[in-house]
Amino acid sequence: MVCAGLSLQGACAAPEPDEQAVGSAPSAEPVAPAPVSFPRVSGLDVAVQQQLRNAHAAVEVAAENDRVSGDQYGELGMLYQGHGLRIPAEGCYLNAQHLAPDDFRWRYYLGVLYDDMTQPEKALETLEAALALRPDDGPTLVRVGELLLAQNRLDESGERFREALAGDQGVAVAALVGLGRIDLQQRRFQPASEHLEQALSMAPGTSSIHYPLAMAYRALGDTARAETHLLERGAVRPPMRDPLINEVRAVSNIGKLASRDRGADAVRMGRWDEAVVAYSEVVAADPTDAVSRATLATAYWRTGNREEARREFREALRLDPANARAHLNLGIVLAEDGEDDEAVVHLRRAVTTDPGLNLGHINLGAALQRTGRDEEAIQQYGTLLQLDPANGPARLGQAFSLIRLGRHAAARTQLEEALRVLPDEPAFAHTLARLLAASPDASVRDPQRALALVQQVASTLRTPQVLETLAMAMAELGRYDEARQSQRAVLEVAERSGDAALATRLRETLSVYEAGRPSREPFAQDDPVFAPPPFSGVASAEAEGSR
Amino acid sequence: MRLSFSRVATTLLCVAAAAACDVTEAPSSRNERTPEPPTGGAATDIFVDVSERVGLDFVHVNGMTGEFYFNETMGAGGAVFDYDNDGDLDLYLIQGHMQGPHAPSSDARSPAGTGPLADRLFRNDLDIRADGSRTLRFTDVTEASGIDARGYGMGVSAADYNNDGWVDLYVTNFGSNQLLRNNQDGTFTDVIEVTGTDDARWSVSSAFLDYDRDGWLDLYVGNYLDFSLETNIDCFSNVRTYCGPDNYLPVPDRLFRNRGDGTFEDVTAVAQIREYGPALGVVTADFNADGWVDIYVANDFTENRCWINQGDGTFRNTALLGGSALNEVGDAEASMGVDTGDFDGDGDDDLFMTHLGTQTNTLYVNDGTGLFEDWSLRTGLGPPSLPYTGFGTAWVDYDNDSWLDLLVVNGAVAALERLTEAGDPYPLHQTNQLFRNLGNMRFDEVTHRAGAVFELSEVSRGAAFGDVDNDGDIDVLVTNNNGPARLLLNNLDNLDGGHHWIGLRLLGHTVNRDMLGARVGVFRDDGPPLWRRVKSDGSYASANDPRVLVGLGASERIAALRAIWPDGQIEEWHDVAIDQWTTLTEGSGRPPSE
């Protein structure tokens, strides 16, 4: 097994093989059903222990009465296999195979089991026997292909992958990746890149394809493309439709429990790639698990796979429309993608369902502001400020909405209060300085205080915006030479940066100063301050990932 | 053959004298060798465990009490090095102890009964007689050496950091480390504080290297995880077992620059060694052949790092694009032991590292510029390693046929199901493996004829390699977790008449005295040149013989020896005798002929 992620145990994540390959269990089929000992299970959940005891006892009773069937042994084997108990599972499958030699399932499961047990030769032998019963079974062909590849039997491996590719679209991506790996082993880098690109185009979220693809491009001399793929590398394995393995997961539900534990650990440690793998297994085992789907979606989001993230969030919400965190995260994803109208819907659902979601409130306020719904934004920010009076972004957002609505006196009051609550936040002093320097409302203006505030800010922060504010204050005080000098400095920066629209606006203001008049527009209508970006956060994911 | 916890607990209470035992070994000359194998090994065995008979009485104690402390399974290593400059290899063995509520009292005794529960130094009293026959025996000289190393030990590296001609030791611990300066009189002094090389975090493997080519050996310390007994968590499979590394956060490695005045400075940040993972294996080599030694760090379940020396005091990690960070499918593997060597005879250093069971051990083949490809499947090294969790390893030419082979020692880190079901009290033990290089980019597992000692199932960790009896073949010190250390003598010359060889000790004057980082080329009339590197690092938590032992196969003479010193100078020697050990001193050769 070379960690292709197709095995029941999740391949690489398995901490240890359960035995040494040589000289362990017999590979030959038993002449009669052999007794299967009940394993040590003290480390398992009590309910699982009981489930196993009951199932084991039932089969034992049937065996004692000579009424045991292949199905009974096989299904007990599935239960053991699903719970990671490979030794008794092996015994059960061997018995099932003996009692029902023509049943494909038991050979297949046994082959997969041997692969998990790091007994590749037995796995190959058993899976080839399964193929004899069902020659066109896609998952078996892929598994045999991978085992042959691991043994460097590349031609035979390629045949199996091509057969799988021709017969079962559900395993096409895995088969193409297998062919790409064979090409790499043969140092045929061009066809390797083609096979892997094709696989990636069929399943763009399969981040594990990027690394071998990068190695192919590196060998082809395309370092830039190699580096791009290296940046996108991840642990998400090729998808493979494998109904039999899904049955094992469903029977035991252990795949789900183990994977969820692993996934929660990965989330806790910020290893989102691993979280994707683990929670994909959880969801495969239980497609109705809305919380795990939401966590999988978050993991996809954190690994940059936005399409999969959106799809999983929607599915999670279809299963559980009251999942506030899923609404919140989907809202943020949509907002990041510029789809603010739909984002507002989900963010509103999030804060309605869970009013304590500060991240939901701030994002809803920002989305409303971006879509020009300033009155609603002011209310939304106000709701958040009742929950969290020291929330700086909410105070600033509320002030900007007030400014855009022309309610400068209210904005000034809001900013004065914000400065009192958060005196060390320069954004408040700067915004207030602008308002005091350039508000069209004479009752709001106070150029002396504006100059003092902006000079204080400029002592530590000399951005173009601060210099522009300095010019506004100087102009309002009638110090036009200094205002022009400061404005020219800002204009130069804008011209160097190639921002033509900004330069035009700054030039217009400069001409106002040159005409001996002050500015009466503290912020242009298209100033980015009126469209705050979405606020991201990981707190939601932590909650989802918790066990 | 395993040593269970109950036996360790019992032996902890015993006090027994360590009897130094004699064993007659083969004489040095190939033609004079006696045909009989050492007592205790079958005539067909390649390696024979002679520990008991040569007086190597050491049992590692991991202190396990059922708490499943994560660090219990990770130690410990050992060193083969010549501390008394008598021309033969002595042994240093790292010890653990009880932890937590069961922490040791000051009078806790070692299982061997030879002293306190602490690291041990064994002096090699090899006696080679005029007729070439020899007697190998070891004497525990820990007390006389003044070494008091009672930390929860992990690993050791050996080198002459102060260029006084006497090799020193750097001991890594779960906790503060120790730098044991050789006092040139059989004793050592712990100078960790004076030198400024301590690191209180969990260190495992370390390596000496002269990264700035100033003639003084610097020190790289690989650190593992932010674990403490207080943060130990419970982990289960079907029964309770040891946790995996992903339950704890990694801690940064350290690079110490030798100032040449007996002190070091921490240059990790200056050298731009910023990325880190849970480091277990460290090895150094000049991977891109630019004359500056590079550092490769094998991390546990995290991308490995290949720190390429920029020649200006800084390093750049090129492992990812360079193809040595991840295996062929892009997985970060649980790397433990690592070694470099020119296994394919193309003149550059390739990488081999050991991994967890269910993962293959991995061979990264160097194209000469520091770009690697994973050849684990093509060479046949991958599949045989799948069931095993590998730790110590090295490229060694065990049969002197001129091709570098591989020896791997194994032992799981979490309970093995079949052993658990069998009621084994410490269900981690596995057998070790030997792979023969066929010279065609393929390897053949020859464990089945490696010797009876390869049938023992133990929890092996460290492996230190060197010609302990100076007879021209590679021997191995294997250290076992919670088990006995074993000395495996190479017995191959008794089996097929042996091959020719040449043994070289390199000594520096203007460069570092140990010549670590130097490369030696052996030019033959009837075969391609053989390039080997002077090194003591690699494997897992262990220190190897820095002398260079080159198998020559059937070649009966060598045309020239070429040495590339660490500072880039090149010297050549001609008419050097084979089948014996020779010292090459800097300045004694002549400029290369071409």
PDB file of N, CA, C and O in Angstrom, chain B residues 332-386:
ATOM      1  N   ALA B 332       3.735  13.843   3.644  1.00  0.00           N
ATOM      2  CA  ALA B 332       4.758  14.055   4.664  1.00  0.00           C
ATOM      3  C   ALA B 332       4.791  12.792   5.516  1.00  0.00           C
ATOM      4  O   ALA B 332       3.790  12.425   6.115  1.00  0.00           O
ATOM      5  N   GLU B 333       5.920  12.127   5.533  1.00  0.00           N
ATOM      6  CA  GLU B 333       6.006  10.848   6.234  1.00  0.00           C
ATOM      7  C   GLU B 333       6.595  11.041   7.631  1.00  0.00           C
ATOM      8  O   GLU B 333       7.144  12.092   7.945  1.00  0.00           O
ATOM      9  N   ALA B 334       6.451  10.014   8.428  1.00  0.00           N
ATOM     10  CA  ALA B 334       6.964  10.059   9.800  1.00  0.00           C
ATOM     11  C   ALA B 334       8.438   9.681   9.781  1.00  0.00           C
ATOM     12  O   ALA B 334       8.813   8.567  10.107  1.00  0.00           O
ATOM     13  N   SER B 335       9.269  10.632   9.404  1.00  0.00           N
ATOM     14  CA  SER B 335      10.691  10.346   9.246  1.00  0.00           C
ATOM     15  C   SER B 335      11.377  10.234  10.597  1.00  0.00           C
ATOM     16  O   SER B 335      11.137  11.041  11.489  1.00  0.00           O
ATOM     17  N   MET B 336      12.210   9.240  10.726  1.00  0.00           N
ATOM     18  CA  MET B 336      12.921   9.002  11.994  1.00  0.00           C
ATOM     19  C   MET B 336      14.435   9.061  11.730  1.00  0.00           C
ATOM     20  O   MET B 336      15.071  10.063  11.971  1.00  0.00           O
ATOM     21  N   GLY B 337      14.981   7.948  11.200  1.00  0.00           N
ATOM     22  CA  GLY B 337      16.398   7.911  10.913  1.00  0.00           C
ATOM     23  C   GLY B 337      16.658   8.366   9.495  1.00  0.00           C
ATOM     24  O   GLY B 337      15.786   8.282   8.629  1.00  0.00           O
ATOM     25  N   VAL B 338      17.877   8.831   9.254  1.00  0.00           N
ATOM     26  CA  VAL B 338      18.209   9.310   7.910  1.00  0.00           C
ATOM     27  C   VAL B 338      19.708   9.142   7.695  1.00  0.00           C
ATOM     28  O   VAL B 338      20.488   9.213   8.637  1.00  0.00           O
ATOM     29  N   ASP B 339      20.086   8.887   6.452  1.00  0.00           N
ATOM     30  CA  ASP B 339      21.516   8.852   6.140  1.00  0.00           C
ATOM     31  C   ASP B 339      21.729   9.248   4.693  1.00  0.00           C
ATOM     32  O   ASP B 339      20.813   9.164   3.870  1.00  0.00           O
ATOM     33  N   THR B 340      22.942   9.696   4.405  1.00  0.00           N
ATOM     34  CA  THR B 340      23.304  10.044   3.039  1.00  0.00           C
ATOM     35  C   THR B 340      24.438   9.143   2.581  1.00  0.00           C
ATOM     36  O   THR B 340      25.267   8.708   3.387  1.00  0.00           O
ATOM     37  N   GLY B 341      24.478   8.889   1.307  1.00  0.00           N
ATOM     38  CA  GLY B 341      25.558   8.096   0.739  1.00  0.00           C
ATOM     39  C   GLY B 341      25.388   7.999  -0.755  1.00  0.00           C
ATOM     40  O   GLY B 341      24.294   8.180  -1.284  1.00  0.00           O
ATOM     41  N   ASP B 342      26.488   7.713  -1.433  1.00  0.00           N
ATOM     42  CA  ASP B 342      26.472   7.619  -2.895  1.00  0.00           C
ATOM     43  C   ASP B 342      26.191   6.169  -3.290  1.00  0.00           C
ATOM     44  O   ASP B 342      27.074   5.449  -3.716  1.00  0.00           O
ATOM     45  N   PHE B 343      24.941   5.764  -3.161  1.00  0.00           N
ATOM     46  CA  PHE B 343      24.621   4.348  -3.352  1.00  0.00           C
ATOM     47  C   PHE B 343      24.697   3.928  -4.815  1.00  0.00           C
ATOM     48  O   PHE B 343      24.883   2.760  -5.141  1.00  0.00           O
ATOM     49  N   ASP B 344      24.515   4.915  -5.734  1.00  0.00           N
ATOM     50  CA  ASP B 344      24.487   4.568  -7.153  1.00  0.00           C
ATOM     51  C   ASP B 344      25.794   4.884  -7.864  1.00  0.00           C
ATOM     52  O   ASP B 344      25.879   4.745  -9.091  1.00  0.00           O
ATOM     53  N   GLY B 345      26.797   5.332  -7.116  1.00  0.00           N
ATOM     54  CA  GLY B 345      28.112   5.522  -7.690  1.00  0.00           C
ATOM     55  C   GLY B 345      28.223   6.654  -8.678  1.00  0.00           C
ATOM     56  O   GLY B 345      29.125   6.658  -9.529  1.00  0.00           O
ATOM     57  N   ASP B 346      27.335   7.642  -8.570  1.00  0.00           N
ATOM     58  CA  ASP B 346      27.423   8.773  -9.507  1.00  0.00           C
ATOM     59  C   ASP B 346      28.076   9.992  -8.886  1.00  0.00           C
ATOM     60  O   ASP B 346      28.070  11.075  -9.473  1.00  0.00           O
ATOM     61  N   GLY B 347      28.620   9.835  -7.685  1.00  0.00           N
ATOM     62  CA  GLY B 347      29.432  10.891  -7.104  1.00  0.00           C
ATOM     63  C   GLY B 347      28.710  11.875  -6.222  1.00  0.00           C
ATOM     64  O   GLY B 347      29.339  12.783  -5.675  1.00  0.00           O
ATOM     65  N   ASP B 348      27.384  11.737  -6.078  1.00  0.00           N
ATOM     66  CA  ASP B 348      26.688  12.657  -5.183  1.00  0.00           C
ATOM     67  C   ASP B 348      26.061  11.887  -4.022  1.00  0.00           C
ATOM     68  O   ASP B 348      25.998  10.664  -4.032  1.00  0.00           O
ATOM     69  N   ASP B 349      25.568  12.641  -3.051  1.00  0.00           N
ATOM     70  CA  ASP B 349      24.991  12.013  -1.858  1.00  0.00           C
ATOM     71  C   ASP B 349      23.482  11.875  -2.007  1.00  0.00           C
ATOM     72  O   ASP B 349      22.781  12.866  -2.208  1.00  0.00           O
ATOM     73  N   ASP B 350      23.000  10.651  -1.900  1.00  0.00           N
ATOM     74  CA  ASP B 350      21.568  10.361  -1.945  1.00  0.00           C
ATOM     75  C   ASP B 350      21.065  10.207  -0.507  1.00  0.00           C
ATOM     76  O   ASP B 350      21.846  10.065   0.430  1.00  0.00           O
ATOM     77  N   LEU B 351      19.766  10.251  -0.378  1.00  0.00           N
ATOM     78  CA  LEU B 351      19.164  10.243   0.962  1.00  0.00           C
ATOM     79  C   LEU B 351      18.302   9.008   1.161  1.00  0.00           C
ATOM     80  O   LEU B 351      17.524   8.647   0.285  1.00  0.00           O
ATOM     81  N   PHE B 352      18.422   8.410   2.320  1.00  0.00           N
ATOM     82  CA  PHE B 352      17.537   7.315   2.691  1.00  0.00           C
ATOM     83  C   PHE B 352      17.012   7.603   4.079  1.00  0.00           C
ATOM     84  O   PHE B 352      17.759   8.035   4.951  1.00  0.00           O
ATOM     85  N   MET B 353      15.714   7.408   4.260  1.00  0.00           N
ATOM     86  CA  MET B 353      15.190   7.610   5.606  1.00  0.00           C
ATOM     87  C   MET B 353      14.131   6.580   5.962  1.00  0.00           C
ATOM     88  O   MET B 353      13.478   6.013   5.083  1.00  0.00           O
ATOM     89  N   THR B 354      14.009   6.372   7.258  1.00  0.00           N
ATOM     90  CA  THR B 354      13.121   5.340   7.772  1.00  0.00           C
ATOM     91  C   THR B 354      11.826   5.968   8.254  1.00  0.00           C
ATOM     92  O   THR B 354      11.816   7.113   8.709  1.00  0.00           O
ATOM     93  N   HIS B 355      10.756   5.173   8.170  1.00  0.00           N
ATOM     94  CA  HIS B 355       9.430   5.717   8.472  1.00  0.00           C
ATOM     95  C   HIS B 355       8.590   4.739   9.281  1.00  0.00           C
ATOM     96  O   HIS B 355       8.942   3.582   9.480  1.00  0.00           O
ATOM     97  N   LEU B 356       7.413   5.255   9.603  1.00  0.00           N
ATOM     98  CA  LEU B 356       6.417   4.495  10.345  1.00  0.00           C
ATOM     99  C   LEU B 356       5.913   3.306   9.515  1.00  0.00           C
ATOM    100  O   LEU B 356       5.889   3.371   8.288  1.00  0.00           O
ATOM    101  N   GLY B 357       5.462   2.265  10.213  1.00  0.00           N
ATOM    102  CA  GLY B 357       4.781   1.197   9.515  1.00  0.00           C
ATOM    103  C   GLY B 357       3.565   1.737   8.791  1.00  0.00           C
ATOM    104  O   GLY B 357       2.949   2.713   9.242  1.00  0.00           O
ATOM    105  N   THR B 358       3.209   1.130   7.695  1.00  0.00           N
ATOM    106  CA  THR B 358       2.203   1.557   6.699  1.00  0.00           C
ATOM    107  C   THR B 358       2.788   2.571   5.723  1.00  0.00           C
ATOM    108  O   THR B 358       2.185   2.836   4.700  1.00  0.00           O
ATOM    109  N   GLN B 359       3.928   3.157   6.065  1.00  0.00           N
ATOM    110  CA  GLN B 359       4.636   3.995   5.106  1.00  0.00           C
ATOM    111  C   GLN B 359       5.873   3.225   4.662  1.00  0.00           C
ATOM    112  O   GLN B 359       6.408   2.428   5.418  1.00  0.00           O
ATOM    113  N   THR B 360       6.327   3.490   3.451  1.00  0.00           N
ATOM    114  CA  THR B 360       7.582   2.862   3.047  1.00  0.00           C
ATOM    115  C   THR B 360       8.739   3.670   3.607  1.00  0.00           C
ATOM    116  O   THR B 360       8.601   4.862   3.872  1.00  0.00           O
ATOM    117  N   ASN B 361       9.880   3.022   3.799  1.00  0.00           N
ATOM    118  CA  ASN B 361      11.104   3.798   3.920  1.00  0.00           C
ATOM    119  C   ASN B 361      11.336   4.442   2.559  1.00  0.00           C
ATOM    120  O   ASN B 361      10.900   3.917   1.536  1.00  0.00           O
ATOM    121  N   THR B 362      12.027   5.561   2.542  1.00  0.00           N
ATOM    122  CA  THR B 362      12.073   6.325   1.301  1.00  0.00           C
ATOM    123  C   THR B 362      13.509   6.605   0.873  1.00  0.00           C
ATOM    124  O   THR B 362      14.345   7.014   1.682  1.00  0.00           O
ATOM    125  N   LEU B 363      13.753   6.384  -0.409  1.00  0.00           N
ATOM    126  CA  LEU B 363      15.057   6.662  -1.013  1.00  0.00           C
ATOM    127  C   LEU B 363      14.900   7.837  -1.973  1.00  0.00           C
ATOM    128  O   LEU B 363      14.137   7.760  -2.941  1.00  0.00           O
ATOM    129  N   TYR B 364      15.597   8.922  -1.685  1.00  0.00           N
ATOM    130  CA  TYR B 364      15.590  10.085  -2.572  1.00  0.00           C
ATOM    131  C   TYR B 364      16.923  10.123  -3.323  1.00  0.00           C
ATOM    132  O   TYR B 364      17.985  10.256  -2.716  1.00  0.00           O
ATOM    133  N   VAL B 365      16.845  10.011  -4.630  1.00  0.00           N
ATOM    134  CA  VAL B 365      18.057   9.967  -5.457  1.00  0.00           C
ATOM    135  C   VAL B 365      18.396  11.380  -5.929  1.00  0.00           C
ATOM    136  O   VAL B 365      17.563  12.079  -6.516  1.00  0.00           O
ATOM    137  N   ASN B 366      19.635  11.769  -5.674  1.00  0.00           N
ATOM    138  CA  ASN B 366      20.131  13.108  -5.993  1.00  0.00           C
ATOM    139  C   ASN B 366      20.607  13.151  -7.447  1.00  0.00           C
ATOM    140  O   ASN B 366      21.279  12.228  -7.914  1.00  0.00           O
ATOM    141  N   ASP B 367      20.263  14.224  -8.151  1.00  0.00           N
ATOM    142  CA  ASP B 367      20.771  14.357  -9.523  1.00  0.00           C
ATOM    143  C   ASP B 367      22.102  15.097  -9.562  1.00  0.00           C
ATOM    144  O   ASP B 367      22.605  15.422 -10.636  1.00  0.00           O
ATOM    145  N   GLY B 368      22.654  15.381  -8.398  1.00  0.00           N
ATOM    146  CA  GLY B 368      23.948  16.050  -8.318  1.00  0.00           C
ATOM    147  C   GLY B 368      23.830  17.536  -8.062  1.00  0.00           C
ATOM    148  O   GLY B 368      24.822  18.196  -7.740  1.00  0.00           O
ATOM    149  N   THR B 369      22.623  18.071  -8.206  1.00  0.00           N
ATOM    150  CA  THR B 369      22.439  19.510  -7.974  1.00  0.00           C
ATOM    151  C   THR B 369      21.545  19.782  -6.771  1.00  0.00           C
ATOM    152  O   THR B 369      21.138  20.924  -6.550  1.00  0.00           O
ATOM    153  N   GLY B 370      21.204  18.744  -6.045  1.00  0.00           N
ATOM    154  CA  GLY B 370      20.312  18.929  -4.902  1.00  0.00           C
ATOM    155  C   GLY B 370      18.851  18.731  -5.252  1.00  0.00           C
ATOM    156  O   GLY B 370      17.989  18.986  -4.423  1.00  0.00           O
ATOM    157  N   LEU B 371      18.584  18.284  -6.472  1.00  0.00           N
ATOM    158  CA  LEU B 371      17.216  17.911  -6.843  1.00  0.00           C
ATOM    159  C   LEU B 371      17.088  16.398  -6.703  1.00  0.00           C
ATOM    160  O   LEU B 371      17.937  15.647  -7.196  1.00  0.00           O
ATOM    161  N   PHE B 372      16.009  15.970  -6.057  1.00  0.00           N
ATOM    162  CA  PHE B 372      15.860  14.555  -5.727  1.00  0.00           C
ATOM    163  C   PHE B 372      14.613  13.966  -6.383  1.00  0.00           C
ATOM    164  O   PHE B 372      13.647  14.669  -6.660  1.00  0.00           O
ATOM    165  N   GLU B 373      14.665  12.655  -6.596  1.00  0.00           N
ATOM    166  CA  GLU B 373      13.477  11.900  -7.001  1.00  0.00           C
ATOM    167  C   GLU B 373      13.315  10.713  -6.065  1.00  0.00           C
ATOM    168  O   GLU B 373      14.306  10.096  -5.653  1.00  0.00           O
ATOM    169  N   ASP B 374      12.070  10.415  -5.734  1.00  0.00           N
ATOM    170  CA  ASP B 374      11.757   9.279  -4.865  1.00  0.00           C
ATOM    171  C   ASP B 374      11.850   7.983  -5.678  1.00  0.00           C
ATOM    172  O   ASP B 374      11.050   7.761  -6.586  1.00  0.00           O
ATOM    173  N   TRP B 375      12.836   7.169  -5.338  1.00  0.00           N
ATOM    174  CA  TRP B 375      13.050   5.898  -6.049  1.00  0.00           C
ATOM    175  C   TRP B 375      12.718   4.693  -5.157  1.00  0.00           C
ATOM    176  O   TRP B 375      13.212   3.595  -5.394  1.00  0.00           O
ATOM    177  N   SER B 376      11.892   4.904  -4.165  1.00  0.00           N
ATOM    178  CA  SER B 376      11.643   3.815  -3.210  1.00  0.00           C
ATOM    179  C   SER B 376      11.023   2.596  -3.868  1.00  0.00           C
ATOM    180  O   SER B 376      11.364   1.456  -3.533  1.00  0.00           O
ATOM    181  N   LEU B 377      10.117   2.820  -4.795  1.00  0.00           N
ATOM    182  CA  LEU B 377       9.459   1.687  -5.441  1.00  0.00           C
ATOM    183  C   LEU B 377      10.378   1.040  -6.465  1.00  0.00           C
ATOM    184  O   LEU B 377      10.498  -0.179  -6.537  1.00  0.00           O
ATOM    185  N   ARG B 378      11.027   1.865  -7.282  1.00  0.00           N
ATOM    186  CA  ARG B 378      11.863   1.333  -8.363  1.00  0.00           C
ATOM    187  C   ARG B 378      13.015   0.492  -7.859  1.00  0.00           C
ATOM    188  O   ARG B 378      13.440  -0.452  -8.508  1.00  0.00           O
ATOM    189  N   THR B 379      13.559   0.869  -6.713  1.00  0.00           N
ATOM    190  CA  THR B 379      14.720   0.146  -6.200  1.00  0.00           C
ATOM    191  C   THR B 379      14.334  -1.095  -5.400  1.00  0.00           C
ATOM    192  O   THR B 379      15.201  -1.883  -5.051  1.00  0.00           O
ATOM    193  N   GLY B 380      13.057  -1.227  -5.107  1.00  0.00           N
ATOM    194  CA  GLY B 380      12.624  -2.375  -4.310  1.00  0.00           C
ATOM    195  C   GLY B 380      12.765  -2.164  -2.817  1.00  0.00           C
ATOM    196  O   GLY B 380      12.549  -3.093  -2.028  1.00  0.00           O
ATOM    197  N   LEU B 381      13.135  -0.948  -2.395  1.00  0.00           N
ATOM    198  CA  LEU B 381      13.304  -0.697  -0.963  1.00  0.00           C
ATOM    199  C   LEU B 381      11.988  -0.410  -0.261  1.00  0.00           C
ATOM    200  O   LEU B 381      11.881  -0.557   0.958  1.00  0.00           O
ATOM    201  N   GLY B 382      10.997   0.008  -1.028  1.00  0.00           N
ATOM    202  CA  GLY B 382       9.753   0.428  -0.412  1.00  0.00           C
ATOM    203  C   GLY B 382       8.941  -0.693   0.200  1.00  0.00           C
ATOM    204  O   GLY B 382       8.729  -0.723   1.430  1.00  0.00           O
ATOM    205  N   PRO B 383       8.434  -1.621  -0.621  1.00  0.00           N
ATOM    206  CA  PRO B 383       7.491  -2.615  -0.096  1.00  0.00           C
ATOM    207  C   PRO B 383       7.973  -3.411   1.118  1.00  0.00           C
ATOM    208  O   PRO B 383       7.187  -3.598   2.057  1.00  0.00           O
ATOM    209  N   PRO B 384       9.244  -3.851   1.184  1.00  0.00           N
ATOM    210  CA  PRO B 384       9.625  -4.661   2.355  1.00  0.00           C
ATOM    211  C   PRO B 384       9.575  -3.885   3.666  1.00  0.00           C
ATOM    212  O   PRO B 384       9.587  -4.482   4.738  1.00  0.00           O
ATOM    213  N   SER B 385       9.533  -2.569   3.580  1.00  0.00           N
ATOM    214  CA  SER B 385       9.562  -1.783   4.820  1.00  0.00           C
ATOM    215  C   SER B 385       8.167  -1.467   5.340  1.00  0.00           C
ATOM    216  O   SER B 385       8.026  -0.948   6.452  1.00  0.00           O
ATOM    217  N   LEU B 386       7.143  -1.762   4.550  1.00  0.00           N
ATOM    218  CA  LEU B 386       5.779  -1.358   4.917  1.00  0.00           C
ATOM    219  C   LEU B 386       5.331  -1.804   6.311  1.00  0.00           C
ATOM    220  O   LEU B 386       4.714  -1.033   7.036  1.00  0.00           O
TER     221      LEU B 386
END
